[in-house]
mmCIF file of C-alpha atoms in Angstrom:
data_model
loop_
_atom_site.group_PDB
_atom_site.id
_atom_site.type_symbol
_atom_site.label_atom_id
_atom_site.label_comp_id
_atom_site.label_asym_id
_atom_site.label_seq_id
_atom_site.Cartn_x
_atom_site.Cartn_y
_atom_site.Cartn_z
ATOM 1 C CA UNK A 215 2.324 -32.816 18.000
ATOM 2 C CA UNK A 216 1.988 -33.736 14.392
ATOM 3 C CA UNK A 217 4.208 -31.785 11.365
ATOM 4 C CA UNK A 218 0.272 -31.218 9.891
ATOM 5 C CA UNK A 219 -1.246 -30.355 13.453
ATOM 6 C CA UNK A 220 1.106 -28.366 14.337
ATOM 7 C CA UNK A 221 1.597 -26.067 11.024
ATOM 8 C CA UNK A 222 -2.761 -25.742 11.014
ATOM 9 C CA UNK A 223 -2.278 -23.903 14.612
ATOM 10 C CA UNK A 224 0.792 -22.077 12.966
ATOM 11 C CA UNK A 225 -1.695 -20.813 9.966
ATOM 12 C CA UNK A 226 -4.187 -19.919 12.380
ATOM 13 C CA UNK A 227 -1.590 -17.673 14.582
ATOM 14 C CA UNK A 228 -0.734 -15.579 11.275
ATOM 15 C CA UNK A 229 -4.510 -15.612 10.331
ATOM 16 C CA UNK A 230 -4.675 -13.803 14.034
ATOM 17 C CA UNK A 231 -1.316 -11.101 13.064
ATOM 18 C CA UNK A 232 -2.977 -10.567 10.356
ATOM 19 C CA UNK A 233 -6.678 -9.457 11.755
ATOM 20 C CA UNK A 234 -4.588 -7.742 15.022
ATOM 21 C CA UNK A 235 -2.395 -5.854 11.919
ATOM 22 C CA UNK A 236 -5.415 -4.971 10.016
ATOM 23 C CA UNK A 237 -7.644 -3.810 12.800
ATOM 24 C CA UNK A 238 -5.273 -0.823 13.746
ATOM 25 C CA UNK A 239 -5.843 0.270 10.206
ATOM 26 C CA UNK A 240 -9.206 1.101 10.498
ATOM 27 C CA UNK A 241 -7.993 3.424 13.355
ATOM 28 C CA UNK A 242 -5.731 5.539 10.797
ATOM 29 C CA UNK A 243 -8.779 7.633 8.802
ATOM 30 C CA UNK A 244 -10.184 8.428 12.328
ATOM 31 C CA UNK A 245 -7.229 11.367 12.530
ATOM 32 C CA UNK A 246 -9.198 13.463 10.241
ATOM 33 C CA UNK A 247 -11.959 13.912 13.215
ATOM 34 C CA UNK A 248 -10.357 16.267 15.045
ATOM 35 C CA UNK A 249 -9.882 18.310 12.165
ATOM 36 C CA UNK A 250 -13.389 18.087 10.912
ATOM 37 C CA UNK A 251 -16.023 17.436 13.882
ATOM 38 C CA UNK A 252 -18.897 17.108 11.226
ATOM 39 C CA UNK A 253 -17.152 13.800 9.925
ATOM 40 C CA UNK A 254 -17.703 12.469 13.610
ATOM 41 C CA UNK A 255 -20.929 10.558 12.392
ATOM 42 C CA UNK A 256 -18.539 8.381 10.157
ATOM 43 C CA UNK A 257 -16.352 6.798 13.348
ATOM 44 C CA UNK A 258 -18.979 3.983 14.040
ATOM 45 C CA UNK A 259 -18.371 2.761 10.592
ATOM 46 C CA UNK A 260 -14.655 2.566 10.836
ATOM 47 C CA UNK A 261 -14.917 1.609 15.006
ATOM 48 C CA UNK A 262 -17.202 -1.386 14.996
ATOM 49 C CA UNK A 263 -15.469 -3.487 11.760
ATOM 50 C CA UNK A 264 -12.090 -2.921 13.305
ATOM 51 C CA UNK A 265 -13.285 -4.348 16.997
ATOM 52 C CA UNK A 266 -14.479 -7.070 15.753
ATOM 53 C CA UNK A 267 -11.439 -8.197 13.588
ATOM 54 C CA UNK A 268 -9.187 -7.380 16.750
ATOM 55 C CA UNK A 269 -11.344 -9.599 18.870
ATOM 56 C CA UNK A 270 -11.163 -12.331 16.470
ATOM 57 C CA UNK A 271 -7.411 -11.708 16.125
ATOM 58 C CA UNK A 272 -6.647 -12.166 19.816
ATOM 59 C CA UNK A 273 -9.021 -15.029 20.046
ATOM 60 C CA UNK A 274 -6.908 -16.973 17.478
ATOM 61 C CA UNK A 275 -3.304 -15.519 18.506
ATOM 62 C CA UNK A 276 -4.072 -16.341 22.199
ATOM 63 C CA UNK A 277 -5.345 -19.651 21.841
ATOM 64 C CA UNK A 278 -3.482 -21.476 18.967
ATOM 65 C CA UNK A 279 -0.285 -19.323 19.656
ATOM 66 C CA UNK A 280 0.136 -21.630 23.121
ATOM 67 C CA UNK A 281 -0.392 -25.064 20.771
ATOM 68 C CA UNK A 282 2.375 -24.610 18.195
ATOM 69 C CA UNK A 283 5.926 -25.419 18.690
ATOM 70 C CA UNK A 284 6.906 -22.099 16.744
ATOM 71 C CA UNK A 285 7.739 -23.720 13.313
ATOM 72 C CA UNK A 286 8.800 -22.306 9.974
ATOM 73 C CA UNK A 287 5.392 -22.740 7.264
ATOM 74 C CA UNK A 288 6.574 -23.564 4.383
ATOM 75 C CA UNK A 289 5.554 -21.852 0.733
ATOM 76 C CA UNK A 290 2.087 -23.726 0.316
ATOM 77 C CA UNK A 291 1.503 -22.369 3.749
ATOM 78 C CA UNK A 292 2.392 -19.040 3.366
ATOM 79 C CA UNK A 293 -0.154 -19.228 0.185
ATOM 80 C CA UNK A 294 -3.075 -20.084 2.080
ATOM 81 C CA UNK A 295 -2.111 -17.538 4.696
ATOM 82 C CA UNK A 296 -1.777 -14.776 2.191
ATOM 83 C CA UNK A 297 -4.253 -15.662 0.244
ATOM 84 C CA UNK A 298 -7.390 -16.372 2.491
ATOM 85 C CA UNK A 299 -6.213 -12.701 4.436
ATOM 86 C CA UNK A 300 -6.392 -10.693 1.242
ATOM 87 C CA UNK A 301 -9.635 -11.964 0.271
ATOM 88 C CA UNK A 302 -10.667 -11.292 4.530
ATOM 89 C CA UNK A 303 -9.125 -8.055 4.482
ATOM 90 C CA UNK A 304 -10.708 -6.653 0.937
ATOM 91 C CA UNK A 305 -14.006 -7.908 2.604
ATOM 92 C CA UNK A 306 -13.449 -5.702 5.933
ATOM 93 C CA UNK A 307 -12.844 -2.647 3.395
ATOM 94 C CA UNK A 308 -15.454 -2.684 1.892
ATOM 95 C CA UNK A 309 -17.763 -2.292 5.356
ATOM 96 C CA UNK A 310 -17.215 1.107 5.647
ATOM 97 C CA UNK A 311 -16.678 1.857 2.124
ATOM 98 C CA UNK A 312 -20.344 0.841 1.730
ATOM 99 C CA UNK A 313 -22.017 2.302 4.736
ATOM 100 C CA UNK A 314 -20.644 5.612 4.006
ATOM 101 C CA UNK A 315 -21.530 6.025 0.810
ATOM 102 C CA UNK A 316 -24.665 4.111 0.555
ATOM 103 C CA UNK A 317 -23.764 1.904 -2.426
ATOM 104 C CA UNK A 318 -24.182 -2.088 -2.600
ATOM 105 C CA UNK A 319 -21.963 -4.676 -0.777
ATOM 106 C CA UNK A 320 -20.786 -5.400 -4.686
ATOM 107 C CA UNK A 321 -19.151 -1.750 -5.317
ATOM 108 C CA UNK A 322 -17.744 -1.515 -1.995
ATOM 109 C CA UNK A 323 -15.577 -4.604 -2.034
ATOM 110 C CA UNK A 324 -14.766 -3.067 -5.534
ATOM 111 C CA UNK A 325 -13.216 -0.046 -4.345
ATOM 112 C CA UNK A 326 -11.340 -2.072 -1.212
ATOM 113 C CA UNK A 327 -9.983 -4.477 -4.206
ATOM 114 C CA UNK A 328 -8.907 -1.881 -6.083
ATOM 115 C CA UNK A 329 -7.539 -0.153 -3.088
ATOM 116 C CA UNK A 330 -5.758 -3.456 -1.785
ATOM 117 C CA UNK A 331 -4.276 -4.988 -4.970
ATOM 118 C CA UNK A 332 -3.248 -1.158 -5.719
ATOM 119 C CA UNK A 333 -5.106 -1.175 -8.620
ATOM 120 C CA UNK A 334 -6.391 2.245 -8.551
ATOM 121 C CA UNK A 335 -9.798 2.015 -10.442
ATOM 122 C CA UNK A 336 -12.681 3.676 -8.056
ATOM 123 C CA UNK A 337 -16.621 4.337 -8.092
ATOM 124 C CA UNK A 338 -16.618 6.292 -5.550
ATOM 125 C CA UNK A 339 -17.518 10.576 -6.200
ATOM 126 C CA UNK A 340 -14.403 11.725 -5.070
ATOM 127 C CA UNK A 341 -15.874 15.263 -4.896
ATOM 128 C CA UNK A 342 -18.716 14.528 -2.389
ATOM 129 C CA UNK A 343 -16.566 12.101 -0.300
ATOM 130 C CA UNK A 344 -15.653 13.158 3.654
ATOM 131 C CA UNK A 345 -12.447 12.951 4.121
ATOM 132 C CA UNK A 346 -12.171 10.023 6.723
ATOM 133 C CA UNK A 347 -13.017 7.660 3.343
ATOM 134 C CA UNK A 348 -10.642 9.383 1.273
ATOM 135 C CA UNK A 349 -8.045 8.684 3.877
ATOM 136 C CA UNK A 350 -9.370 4.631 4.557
ATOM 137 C CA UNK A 351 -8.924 4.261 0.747
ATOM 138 C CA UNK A 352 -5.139 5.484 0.521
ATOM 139 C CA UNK A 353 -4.200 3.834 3.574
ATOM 140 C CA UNK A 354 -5.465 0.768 1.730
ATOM 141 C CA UNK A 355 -3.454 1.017 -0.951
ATOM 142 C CA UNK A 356 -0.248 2.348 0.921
ATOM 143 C CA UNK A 357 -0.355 -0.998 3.045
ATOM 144 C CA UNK A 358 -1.463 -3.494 -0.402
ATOM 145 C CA UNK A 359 1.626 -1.700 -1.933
ATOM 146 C CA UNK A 360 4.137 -2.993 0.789
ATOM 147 C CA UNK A 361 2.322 -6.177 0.815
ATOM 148 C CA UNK A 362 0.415 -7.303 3.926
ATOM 149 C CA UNK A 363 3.143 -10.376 4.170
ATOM 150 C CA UNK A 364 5.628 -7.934 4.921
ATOM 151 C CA UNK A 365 4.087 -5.928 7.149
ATOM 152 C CA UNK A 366 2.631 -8.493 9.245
ATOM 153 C CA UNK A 367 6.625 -9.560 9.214
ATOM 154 C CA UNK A 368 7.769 -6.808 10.071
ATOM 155 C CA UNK A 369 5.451 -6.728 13.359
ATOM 156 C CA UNK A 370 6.455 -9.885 15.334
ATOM 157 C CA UNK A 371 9.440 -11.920 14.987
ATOM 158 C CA UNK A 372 8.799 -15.195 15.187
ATOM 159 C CA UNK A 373 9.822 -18.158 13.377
ATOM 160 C CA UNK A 374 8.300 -17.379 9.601
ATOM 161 C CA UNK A 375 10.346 -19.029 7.012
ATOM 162 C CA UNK A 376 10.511 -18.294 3.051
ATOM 163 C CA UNK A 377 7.016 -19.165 2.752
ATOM 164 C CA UNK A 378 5.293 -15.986 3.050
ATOM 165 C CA UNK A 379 7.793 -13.899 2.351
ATOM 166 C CA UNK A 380 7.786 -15.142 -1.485
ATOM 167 C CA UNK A 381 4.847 -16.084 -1.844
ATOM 168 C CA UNK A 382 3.720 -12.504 -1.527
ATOM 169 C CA UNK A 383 6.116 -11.811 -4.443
ATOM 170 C CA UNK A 384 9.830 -10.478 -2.345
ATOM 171 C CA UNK A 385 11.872 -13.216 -2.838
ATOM 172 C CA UNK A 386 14.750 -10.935 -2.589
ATOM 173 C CA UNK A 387 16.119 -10.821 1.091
ATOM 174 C CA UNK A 388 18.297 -7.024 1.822
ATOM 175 C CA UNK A 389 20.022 -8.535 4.836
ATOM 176 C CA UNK A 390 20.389 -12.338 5.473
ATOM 177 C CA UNK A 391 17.201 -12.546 8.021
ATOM 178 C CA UNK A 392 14.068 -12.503 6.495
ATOM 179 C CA UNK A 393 12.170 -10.518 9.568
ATOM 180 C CA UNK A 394 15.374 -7.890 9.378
ATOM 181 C CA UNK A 395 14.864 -7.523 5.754
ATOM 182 C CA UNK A 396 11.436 -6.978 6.013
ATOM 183 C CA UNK A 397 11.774 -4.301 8.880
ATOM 184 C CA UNK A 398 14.034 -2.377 6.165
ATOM 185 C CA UNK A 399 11.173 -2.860 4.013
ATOM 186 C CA UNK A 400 8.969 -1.054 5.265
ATOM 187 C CA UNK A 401 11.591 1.578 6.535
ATOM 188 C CA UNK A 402 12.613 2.380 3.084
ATOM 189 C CA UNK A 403 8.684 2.302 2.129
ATOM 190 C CA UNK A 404 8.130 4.422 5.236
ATOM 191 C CA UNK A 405 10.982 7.101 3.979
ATOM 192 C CA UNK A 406 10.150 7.377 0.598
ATOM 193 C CA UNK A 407 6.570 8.495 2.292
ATOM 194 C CA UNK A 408 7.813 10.755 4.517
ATOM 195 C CA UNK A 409 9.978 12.429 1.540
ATOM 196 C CA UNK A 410 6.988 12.970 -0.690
ATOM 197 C CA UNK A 411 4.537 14.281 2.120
ATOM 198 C CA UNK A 412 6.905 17.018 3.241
ATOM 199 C CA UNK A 413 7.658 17.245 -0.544
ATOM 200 C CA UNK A 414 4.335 17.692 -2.047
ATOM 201 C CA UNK A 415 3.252 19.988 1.054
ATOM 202 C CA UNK A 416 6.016 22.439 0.123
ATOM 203 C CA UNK A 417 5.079 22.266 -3.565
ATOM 204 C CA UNK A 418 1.578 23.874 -2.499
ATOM 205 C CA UNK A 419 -0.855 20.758 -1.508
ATOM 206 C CA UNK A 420 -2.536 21.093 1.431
ATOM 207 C CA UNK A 421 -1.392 18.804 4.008
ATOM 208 C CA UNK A 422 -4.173 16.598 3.433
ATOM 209 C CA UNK A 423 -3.419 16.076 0.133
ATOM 210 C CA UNK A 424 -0.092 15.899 0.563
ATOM 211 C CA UNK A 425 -0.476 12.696 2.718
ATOM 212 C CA UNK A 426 -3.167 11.063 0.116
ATOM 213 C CA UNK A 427 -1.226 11.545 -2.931
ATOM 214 C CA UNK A 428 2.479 10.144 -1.019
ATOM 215 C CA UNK A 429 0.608 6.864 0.468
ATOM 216 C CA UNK A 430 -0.808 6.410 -3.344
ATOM 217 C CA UNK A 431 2.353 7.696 -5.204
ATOM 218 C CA UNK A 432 4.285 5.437 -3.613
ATOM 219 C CA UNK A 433 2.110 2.730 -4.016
ATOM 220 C CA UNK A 434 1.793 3.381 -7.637
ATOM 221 C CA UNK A 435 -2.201 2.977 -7.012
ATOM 222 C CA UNK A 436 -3.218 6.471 -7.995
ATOM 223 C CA UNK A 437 -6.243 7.170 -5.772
ATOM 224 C CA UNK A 438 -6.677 10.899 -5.401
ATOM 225 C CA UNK A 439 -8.640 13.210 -3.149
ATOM 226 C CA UNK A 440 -9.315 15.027 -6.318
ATOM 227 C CA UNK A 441 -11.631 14.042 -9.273
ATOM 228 C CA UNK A 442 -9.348 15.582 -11.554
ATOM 229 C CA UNK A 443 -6.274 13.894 -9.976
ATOM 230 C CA UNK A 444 -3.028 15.441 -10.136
ATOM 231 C CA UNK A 445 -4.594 17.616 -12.942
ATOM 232 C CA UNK A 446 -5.984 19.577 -10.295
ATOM 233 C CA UNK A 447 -3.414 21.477 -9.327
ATOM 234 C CA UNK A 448 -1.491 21.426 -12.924
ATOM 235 C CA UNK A 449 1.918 22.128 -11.574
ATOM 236 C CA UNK A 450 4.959 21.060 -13.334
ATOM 237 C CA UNK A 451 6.755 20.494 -9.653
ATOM 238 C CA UNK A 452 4.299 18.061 -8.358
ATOM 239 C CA UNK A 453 4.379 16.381 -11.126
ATOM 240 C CA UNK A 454 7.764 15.639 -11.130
ATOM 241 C CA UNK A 455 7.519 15.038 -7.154
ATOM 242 C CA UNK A 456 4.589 12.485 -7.827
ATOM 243 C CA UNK A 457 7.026 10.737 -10.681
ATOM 244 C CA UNK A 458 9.869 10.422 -8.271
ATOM 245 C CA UNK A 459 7.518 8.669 -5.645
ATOM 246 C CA UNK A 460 6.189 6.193 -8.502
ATOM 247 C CA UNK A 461 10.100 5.333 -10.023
ATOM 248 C CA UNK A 462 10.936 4.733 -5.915
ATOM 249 C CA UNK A 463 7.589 2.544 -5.508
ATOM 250 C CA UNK A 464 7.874 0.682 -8.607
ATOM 251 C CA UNK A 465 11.609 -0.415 -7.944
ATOM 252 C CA UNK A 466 13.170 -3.267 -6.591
ATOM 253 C CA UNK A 467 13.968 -2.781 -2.775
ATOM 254 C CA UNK A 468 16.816 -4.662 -2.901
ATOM 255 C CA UNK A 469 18.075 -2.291 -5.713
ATOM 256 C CA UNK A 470 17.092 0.958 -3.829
ATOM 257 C CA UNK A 471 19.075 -0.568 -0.828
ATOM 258 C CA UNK A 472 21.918 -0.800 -3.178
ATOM 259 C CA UNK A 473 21.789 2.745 -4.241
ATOM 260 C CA UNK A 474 21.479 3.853 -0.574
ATOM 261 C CA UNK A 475 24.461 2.020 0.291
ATOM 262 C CA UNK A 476 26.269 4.512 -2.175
ATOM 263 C CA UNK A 477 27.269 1.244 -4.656
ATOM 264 C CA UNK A 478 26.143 3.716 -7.493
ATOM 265 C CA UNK A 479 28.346 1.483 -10.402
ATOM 266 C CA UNK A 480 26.025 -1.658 -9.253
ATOM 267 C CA UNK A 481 22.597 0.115 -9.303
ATOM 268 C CA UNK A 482 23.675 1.983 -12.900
ATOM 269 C CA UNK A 483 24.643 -1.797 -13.756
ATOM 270 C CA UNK A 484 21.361 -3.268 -12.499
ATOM 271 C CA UNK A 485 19.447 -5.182 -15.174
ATOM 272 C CA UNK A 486 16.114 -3.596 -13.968
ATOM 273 C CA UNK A 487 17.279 -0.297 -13.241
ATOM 274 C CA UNK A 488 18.720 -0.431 -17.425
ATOM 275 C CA UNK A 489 15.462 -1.802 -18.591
ATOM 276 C CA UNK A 490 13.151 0.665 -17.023
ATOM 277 C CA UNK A 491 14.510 3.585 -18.250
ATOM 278 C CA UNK A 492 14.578 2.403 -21.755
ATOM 279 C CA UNK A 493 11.107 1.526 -21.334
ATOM 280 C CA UNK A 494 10.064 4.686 -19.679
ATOM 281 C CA UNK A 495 12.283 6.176 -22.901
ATOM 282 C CA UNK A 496 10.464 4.770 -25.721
ATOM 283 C CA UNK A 497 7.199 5.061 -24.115
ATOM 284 C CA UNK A 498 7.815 8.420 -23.127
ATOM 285 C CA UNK A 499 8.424 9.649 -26.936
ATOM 286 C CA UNK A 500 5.794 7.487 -28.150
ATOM 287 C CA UNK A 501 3.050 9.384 -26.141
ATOM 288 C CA UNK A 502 4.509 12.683 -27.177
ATOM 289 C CA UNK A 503 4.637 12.079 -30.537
ATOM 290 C CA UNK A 504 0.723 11.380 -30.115
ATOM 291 C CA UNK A 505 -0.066 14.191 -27.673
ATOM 292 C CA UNK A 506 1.806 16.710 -29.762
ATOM 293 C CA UNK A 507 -0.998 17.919 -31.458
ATOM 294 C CA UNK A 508 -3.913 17.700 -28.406
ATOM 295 C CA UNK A 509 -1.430 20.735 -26.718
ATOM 296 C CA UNK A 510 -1.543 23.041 -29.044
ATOM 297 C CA UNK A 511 2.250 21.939 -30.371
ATOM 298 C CA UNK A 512 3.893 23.067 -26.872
ATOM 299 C CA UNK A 513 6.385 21.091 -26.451
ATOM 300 C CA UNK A 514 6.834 21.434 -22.794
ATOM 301 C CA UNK A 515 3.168 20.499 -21.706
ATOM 302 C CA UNK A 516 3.691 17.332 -24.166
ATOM 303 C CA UNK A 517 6.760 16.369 -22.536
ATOM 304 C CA UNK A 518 5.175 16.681 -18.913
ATOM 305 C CA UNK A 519 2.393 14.350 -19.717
ATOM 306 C CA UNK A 520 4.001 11.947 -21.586
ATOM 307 C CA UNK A 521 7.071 11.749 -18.968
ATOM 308 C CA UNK A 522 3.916 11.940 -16.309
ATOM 309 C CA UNK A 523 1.654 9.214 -17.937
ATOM 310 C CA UNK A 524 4.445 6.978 -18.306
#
């Protein structure tokens, strides 16, 4: 078989990852149910898109999975790959984004956009929202913000190569395997989770909440359960909780890897870790100075929302 042949049946076999990945997703919001039998209408929505991106899935794993030869893509590859499944994936979102709330086609593949590329802008009334969509729409940015690449690398270990793995923007490897790496990936992604849901549930959230505003956190996407965001709750502790999950989600893995293997001279000596906290510095002073006045001169409250909004 041809070098072109035989890397078209390789794209189609991660096109089929990809759906199989993506399908179990739409299973994740359905855990609210039991909790709240009047959001049982809402399953059909969530059931029928993620059946038929399974079936497709299998359909393309199973049959082009027995023509390859199992080689590496390369990077132009790995682009068409990553690209063609975020635009497929933002589509799916927006299914039951749409027939739940009753807008257009056009808003709901805004929302799964904004979800997916963790962008965090929403047109959604977060206050008459069930809570199955409140939980599809932070599960879509928990898995945009460890990059579908990496999770769909982190699920089977075949053959990959460099090509998706930078073209979805980690081009920094923790161990010298680029499946292993990933696997810490979303380990590390999975812990810093874990640490802000049992975090943010002992700081006073409900557990609900507490899940929502970890996935999002860590992210750095922002969607809340709340229309006045973390302002709801106004507590100096969650806060601080929700900036420790951003600062974790925003940094380098390979550098958090570095601090968790106790090298604390190289992470203090790490040119991003340096840069970022001058940054967060000055900006941090600059929004104070402007906020001063909007608090009433407390100091404190300032501080909190200028540390906060930076």
């Amino acid at each position: 078989i041809s070098r072109k042949t035989n890397s078209t049946h390789e794209i189609f076999t991660r096109f089929g990852y990809i759906f199989l990945i993506y399908s179990s997703m739409f299973l994740i919001p359905l855990l609210v149910v039991p909790f709240n039998l009047d959001e049982f209408i809402y399953i059909k929505y969530f059931i029928t898109p993620g059946f038929i991106i399974a079936i497709i899935g299998f359909v393309l794993t199973r049959y082009y999975r027995k023509k390859n030869n199992y080689i590496s893509i390369n990077e132009i590859e790995g682009c068409i790959v990553v690209v063609v499944g975020w635009i497929i994936s933002s589509i799916a979102g927006a299914w039951p984004i749409s027939a739940i709330t009753g807008y257009d086609f056009t808003l709901g593949l805004f929302e799964s956009v904004s979800g997916w590329t963790t962008t965090g802008l929403s047109v959604i009334n977060i206050a008459e929202a069930p809570m199955i969509l409140l939980l599809f729409r932070s599960t879509l940015q928990f898995v945009g913000g460890a990059g579908l690449a990496i999770v769909m690398l982190a699920a089977f270990t075949l053959p990959i190569g460099a090509g998706l793995y930078k073209i979805e923007g980690r081009n920094y490897q923790l161990v010298p395997n680029a499946v292993r790496s990933a696997k810490l990936v979303i380990k590390l992604y999975f812990l810093y989770t874990l640490f802000g849901i049992l975090a943010l549930w002992a700081a006073g959230m409900s557990f609900f909440d507490a899940v929502n505003h970890s996935m999002t956190a860590v992210s750095t996407g922002g969607f809340s359960t709340k229309a006045e965001s973390i302002g709801y709750w106004d507590s100096a502790l969650i806060e601080f909780i929700i900036i420790i999950l951003m600062i974790l989600g925003n940094m380098n893995f390979l550098t958090a890897y570095i601090l968790l293997s106790g090298k604390i001279k190289s992470f203090l000596k790490n040119t991003e870790i340096r840069f970022a906290s001058i940054i967060l510095l000055i900006f941090s002073v600059l929004i104070f100075i402007n906020n001063y006045s909007s608090f009433n001169n407390n100091i404190l409250k300032s501080l909190r929302v200028a540390f906060f909004e930076t």
